[in-house]
């Protein structure tokens, strides 16, 4: 018997939903409530008896990792037709950067600095996932990541809270659409709340220690933005934050999320992170872990079963308030109503467009085009000039590998659907260009130099070499951190061997993180950083190489010269002894027995200086952009007012191109020290050769707010510097003053 009356209800408004939720809640036993708070793993293509029985008994609120449509519909049927109250299931899946049509990894998408592209990508991912009955995804990951050793930087949107907030919200919009009940909308889950990106040493799952002020000014900002954008759910992090595991962290889950931000969605724990609190040494056993988690405010438990095993006893013992449980269940049921699951829990694939259709592939290609970052282009070797070329060598283990280009977190996409670089280059080259191909290395990690002679010979009989190197998919992502982030294996040696030929080299890198390329930059002419670009990586890269389109990506994260510089990010503090070109000396230039105080006495590394290899926001294109005449609309503004800042942007090159124009601000004096620069705006501007335009931004004094040492969000009157340019290194600046 099921509660048929709910099945055909249309959701009219928030009030109707709440009254339906309350009515349903009033019919539920405690065991059924706890069932709603439990998420279990699917078996992958079939329904085991124990799962069917648990669903019938109302012990399951959500199933994750089941994408076989018949199985999904059968799970829903069991819940709706055979459980006492007929409550449909949430079906969760990690759709991190695409379902069947794989987009660039999130860090790559962040390099597009294009909210429309990111949102469209999330939309097609949602539509494809919904075709398999998925109604909830565990994305976006909006952990601020300032450590490229951390494997999960690949899943992140980079180092900057402003960029991450804008693009995280774009993903949420794409997944959730205008209405969660619409076909193709699925619930989003902003994760991992909070601080996971600060895992010590970049080692996954490691402890995170973040002072509250930095937590609020940096790490929590994208989550606040996600809450404001109506993200349906949040996920707690695996890590302990300042000594308290996130899944038992009442400061995060209750104080910040509920009391300060009024979040009305629900929070799911990460996979077994509740039981892991005992492994952290925070709780004695599963029962205590359940108590800590529920007390902190984790509404649903993923994968482990401490809620199912212990919550009833905890309520009976008076340790957990029933009203608290009711509130949690209300949030979960509310989402089910909003998703329209009571109206129609089943999925009919005919309601959806085909997976991997042409338009989805086009969107994936555009995302890949916009996410590639041209780091270097000496002598303008790119775009390849067909008129001057007879032959191209395409070399490298990743040139024809449809699997590795997909990157981490690909559960549902297939390598066979990828178009790799070699095929795409051949296709674009047509009959008038000879493409000579060899691998050079069997795999990205291969220790053997056996293929080097053939690679050199291939380069020698070609006019230019396109060398496709980087990381395999498995080298980034969850639990896949690296301590050394050079190109793996013998790739550096292959570059050196090919550099000896004297032929121009265009290096295309596919990777899940920034790599340390200090020893690479002077051996090659151009570097196109493609991240792991997804299904359509090949055609996107081929278009860029041949100039069918201009690169336009910008780095969402700083590229260090050496791993020892980490953490290195543009929004650093000034320190009491800021480094400068003059103060910074290399140890090779220091005479023997130099006195301790004879050097610059500033904040830098003797062997690496203080600058990164490539700064945040950097990225070249085929145009030739210049910024001139920065102006502010006023020199003084009062709190509550806005100021306009503008520059002239000129493309004096011979190619049309798109530039991501960036706005940075510095608050010179603060109640807590302020970053030397903070991104406050960005715009993509396309200019034809010779074209000039005025690009403006408006800044409100609220945009300058930060958490002071009393944890109050304030804009302090005072002096501000403002920059507009093509990277965080932009030289053109102006100033203004804010007065009370
Ligand atoms: C663990 C990961 O940390 C999380 O991001 C993911 O969503 C869950 N597993 C579910 O697969």
PDB file of N, CA, C and O in Angstrom, residues 639 667-674 701 704-710 712-720 736-740:
ATOM      1  N   UNK A 639      30.558  54.487   1.658  1.00  0.00           N
ATOM      2  CA  UNK A 639      30.027  53.143   1.897  1.00  0.00           C
ATOM      3  C   UNK A 639      28.614  53.067   1.340  1.00  0.00           C
ATOM      4  O   UNK A 639      27.818  53.990   1.531  1.00  0.00           O
ATOM      5  N   UNK A 667      42.947  46.173  -0.855  1.00  0.00           N
ATOM      6  CA  UNK A 667      42.552  47.019   0.266  1.00  0.00           C
ATOM      7  C   UNK A 667      43.842  47.254   1.054  1.00  0.00           C
ATOM      8  O   UNK A 667      44.407  46.322   1.627  1.00  0.00           O
ATOM      9  N   UNK A 668      44.326  48.502   1.061  1.00  0.00           N
ATOM     10  CA  UNK A 668      45.691  48.714   1.541  1.00  0.00           C
ATOM     11  C   UNK A 668      45.886  48.465   3.028  1.00  0.00           C
ATOM     12  O   UNK A 668      46.925  47.970   3.450  1.00  0.00           O
ATOM     13  N   UNK A 669      44.887  48.819   3.820  1.00  0.00           N
ATOM     14  CA  UNK A 669      45.022  48.630   5.269  1.00  0.00           C
ATOM     15  C   UNK A 669      43.741  48.002   5.804  1.00  0.00           C
ATOM     16  O   UNK A 669      42.643  48.439   5.457  1.00  0.00           O
ATOM     17  N   UNK A 670      43.888  46.983   6.631  1.00  0.00           N
ATOM     18  CA  UNK A 670      42.691  46.326   7.166  1.00  0.00           C
ATOM     19  C   UNK A 670      42.854  45.947   8.622  1.00  0.00           C
ATOM     20  O   UNK A 670      43.978  45.852   9.135  1.00  0.00           O
ATOM     21  N   UNK A 671      41.740  45.672   9.229  1.00  0.00           N
ATOM     22  CA  UNK A 671      41.707  45.217  10.610  1.00  0.00           C
ATOM     23  C   UNK A 671      42.369  43.841  10.741  1.00  0.00           C
ATOM     24  O   UNK A 671      42.902  43.472  11.777  1.00  0.00           O
ATOM     25  N   UNK A 672      42.311  43.064   9.655  1.00  0.00           N
ATOM     26  CA  UNK A 672      43.222  41.918   9.483  1.00  0.00           C
ATOM     27  C   UNK A 672      43.942  42.165   8.164  1.00  0.00           C
ATOM     28  O   UNK A 672      43.416  42.854   7.288  1.00  0.00           O
ATOM     29  N   UNK A 673      45.146  41.619   8.035  1.00  0.00           N
ATOM     30  CA  UNK A 673      45.914  41.893   6.819  1.00  0.00           C
ATOM     31  C   UNK A 673      45.152  41.379   5.610  1.00  0.00           C
ATOM     32  O   UNK A 673      44.482  40.349   5.662  1.00  0.00           O
ATOM     33  N   UNK A 674      45.233  42.126   4.529  1.00  0.00           N
ATOM     34  CA  UNK A 674      44.467  41.825   3.324  1.00  0.00           C
ATOM     35  C   UNK A 674      45.390  41.313   2.219  1.00  0.00           C
ATOM     36  O   UNK A 674      46.566  41.686   2.167  1.00  0.00           O
ATOM     37  N   UNK A 701      30.685  48.961  -2.787  1.00  0.00           N
ATOM     38  CA  UNK A 701      31.542  48.802  -1.601  1.00  0.00           C
ATOM     39  C   UNK A 701      31.286  47.463  -0.891  1.00  0.00           C
ATOM     40  O   UNK A 701      32.172  46.955  -0.215  1.00  0.00           O
ATOM     41  N   UNK A 704      33.752  44.815  -1.512  1.00  0.00           N
ATOM     42  CA  UNK A 704      35.062  44.953  -0.861  1.00  0.00           C
ATOM     43  C   UNK A 704      35.044  44.415   0.564  1.00  0.00           C
ATOM     44  O   UNK A 704      36.031  44.524   1.293  1.00  0.00           O
ATOM     45  N   UNK A 705      33.916  43.805   0.924  1.00  0.00           N
ATOM     46  CA  UNK A 705      33.775  43.360   2.321  1.00  0.00           C
ATOM     47  C   UNK A 705      34.635  42.135   2.611  1.00  0.00           C
ATOM     48  O   UNK A 705      34.917  41.323   1.736  1.00  0.00           O
ATOM     49  N   UNK A 706      35.048  42.026   3.862  1.00  0.00           N
ATOM     50  CA  UNK A 706      35.818  40.858   4.304  1.00  0.00           C
ATOM     51  C   UNK A 706      35.525  40.635   5.784  1.00  0.00           C
ATOM     52  O   UNK A 706      34.971  41.510   6.461  1.00  0.00           O
ATOM     53  N   UNK A 707      35.885  39.469   6.274  1.00  0.00           N
ATOM     54  CA  UNK A 707      35.702  39.188   7.699  1.00  0.00           C
ATOM     55  C   UNK A 707      36.871  39.771   8.476  1.00  0.00           C
ATOM     56  O   UNK A 707      38.033  39.496   8.163  1.00  0.00           O
ATOM     57  N   UNK A 708      36.552  40.584   9.451  1.00  0.00           N
ATOM     58  CA  UNK A 708      37.608  41.193  10.255  1.00  0.00           C
ATOM     59  C   UNK A 708      37.990  40.258  11.410  1.00  0.00           C
ATOM     60  O   UNK A 708      37.511  39.129  11.489  1.00  0.00           O
ATOM     61  N   UNK A 709      38.813  40.746  12.316  1.00  0.00           N
ATOM     62  CA  UNK A 709      39.311  39.820  13.342  1.00  0.00           C
ATOM     63  C   UNK A 709      38.233  39.438  14.346  1.00  0.00           C
ATOM     64  O   UNK A 709      38.416  38.529  15.135  1.00  0.00           O
ATOM     65  N   UNK A 710      37.101  40.141  14.317  1.00  0.00           N
ATOM     66  CA  UNK A 710      35.971  39.750  15.175  1.00  0.00           C
ATOM     67  C   UNK A 710      34.967  38.909  14.400  1.00  0.00           C
ATOM     68  O   UNK A 710      33.854  38.679  14.859  1.00  0.00           O
ATOM     69  N   UNK A 712      33.369  39.662  11.790  1.00  0.00           N
ATOM     70  CA  UNK A 712      32.244  40.421  11.226  1.00  0.00           C
ATOM     71  C   UNK A 712      32.568  40.751   9.779  1.00  0.00           C
ATOM     72  O   UNK A 712      33.723  41.077   9.465  1.00  0.00           O
ATOM     73  N   UNK A 713      31.549  40.672   8.936  1.00  0.00           N
ATOM     74  CA  UNK A 713      31.732  40.995   7.525  1.00  0.00           C
ATOM     75  C   UNK A 713      31.600  42.509   7.359  1.00  0.00           C
ATOM     76  O   UNK A 713      30.520  43.070   7.568  1.00  0.00           O
ATOM     77  N   UNK A 714      32.714  43.137   7.002  1.00  0.00           N
ATOM     78  CA  UNK A 714      32.707  44.612   6.951  1.00  0.00           C
ATOM     79  C   UNK A 714      33.444  45.123   5.709  1.00  0.00           C
ATOM     80  O   UNK A 714      34.341  44.463   5.191  1.00  0.00           O
ATOM     81  N   UNK A 715      33.040  46.297   5.268  1.00  0.00           N
ATOM     82  CA  UNK A 715      33.872  47.037   4.318  1.00  0.00           C
ATOM     83  C   UNK A 715      34.469  48.188   5.116  1.00  0.00           C
ATOM     84  O   UNK A 715      33.732  48.965   5.735  1.00  0.00           O
ATOM     85  N   UNK A 716      35.781  48.242   5.122  1.00  0.00           N
ATOM     86  CA  UNK A 716      36.426  49.308   5.900  1.00  0.00           C
ATOM     87  C   UNK A 716      36.753  50.487   4.993  1.00  0.00           C
ATOM     88  O   UNK A 716      37.327  50.296   3.916  1.00  0.00           O
ATOM     89  N   UNK A 717      36.417  51.664   5.414  1.00  0.00           N
ATOM     90  CA  UNK A 717      36.832  52.844   4.657  1.00  0.00           C
ATOM     91  C   UNK A 717      38.353  52.873   4.542  1.00  0.00           C
ATOM     92  O   UNK A 717      39.051  52.342   5.397  1.00  0.00           O
ATOM     93  N   UNK A 718      38.841  53.483   3.487  1.00  0.00           N
ATOM     94  CA  UNK A 718      40.291  53.582   3.315  1.00  0.00           C
ATOM     95  C   UNK A 718      40.663  53.592   1.850  1.00  0.00           C
ATOM     96  O   UNK A 718      39.818  53.758   0.965  1.00  0.00           O
ATOM     97  N   UNK A 719      41.941  53.376   1.617  1.00  0.00           N
ATOM     98  CA  UNK A 719      42.524  53.479   0.282  1.00  0.00           C
ATOM     99  C   UNK A 719      42.508  52.114  -0.424  1.00  0.00           C
ATOM    100  O   UNK A 719      42.819  51.096   0.201  1.00  0.00           O
ATOM    101  N   UNK A 720      42.158  52.127  -1.701  1.00  0.00           N
ATOM    102  CA  UNK A 720      42.142  50.879  -2.491  1.00  0.00           C
ATOM    103  C   UNK A 720      42.917  51.063  -3.794  1.00  0.00           C
ATOM    104  O   UNK A 720      42.876  52.143  -4.391  1.00  0.00           O
ATOM    105  N   UNK A 736      41.393  54.469  -5.544  1.00  0.00           N
ATOM    106  CA  UNK A 736      40.224  55.218  -5.081  1.00  0.00           C
ATOM    107  C   UNK A 736      40.133  55.078  -3.567  1.00  0.00           C
ATOM    108  O   UNK A 736      40.828  54.249  -2.958  1.00  0.00           O
ATOM    109  N   UNK A 737      39.279  55.908  -3.000  1.00  0.00           N
ATOM    110  CA  UNK A 737      39.155  55.885  -1.546  1.00  0.00           C
ATOM    111  C   UNK A 737      37.694  55.653  -1.165  1.00  0.00           C
ATOM    112  O   UNK A 737      36.787  56.182  -1.810  1.00  0.00           O
ATOM    113  N   UNK A 738      37.513  54.855  -0.138  1.00  0.00           N
ATOM    114  CA  UNK A 738      36.156  54.659   0.389  1.00  0.00           C
ATOM    115  C   UNK A 738      36.069  55.428   1.701  1.00  0.00           C
ATOM    116  O   UNK A 738      36.948  55.294   2.556  1.00  0.00           O
ATOM    117  N   UNK A 739      35.051  56.268   1.821  1.00  0.00           N
ATOM    118  CA  UNK A 739      34.906  56.960   3.108  1.00  0.00           C
ATOM    119  C   UNK A 739      33.583  56.588   3.765  1.00  0.00           C
ATOM    120  O   UNK A 739      32.659  56.115   3.095  1.00  0.00           O
ATOM    121  N   UNK A 740      33.493  56.801   5.063  1.00  0.00           N
ATOM    122  CA  UNK A 740      32.329  56.308   5.805  1.00  0.00           C
ATOM    123  C   UNK A 740      31.028  56.969   5.347  1.00  0.00           C
ATOM    124  O   UNK A 740      31.057  58.068   4.814  1.00  0.00           O
TER     125      UNK A 740
END
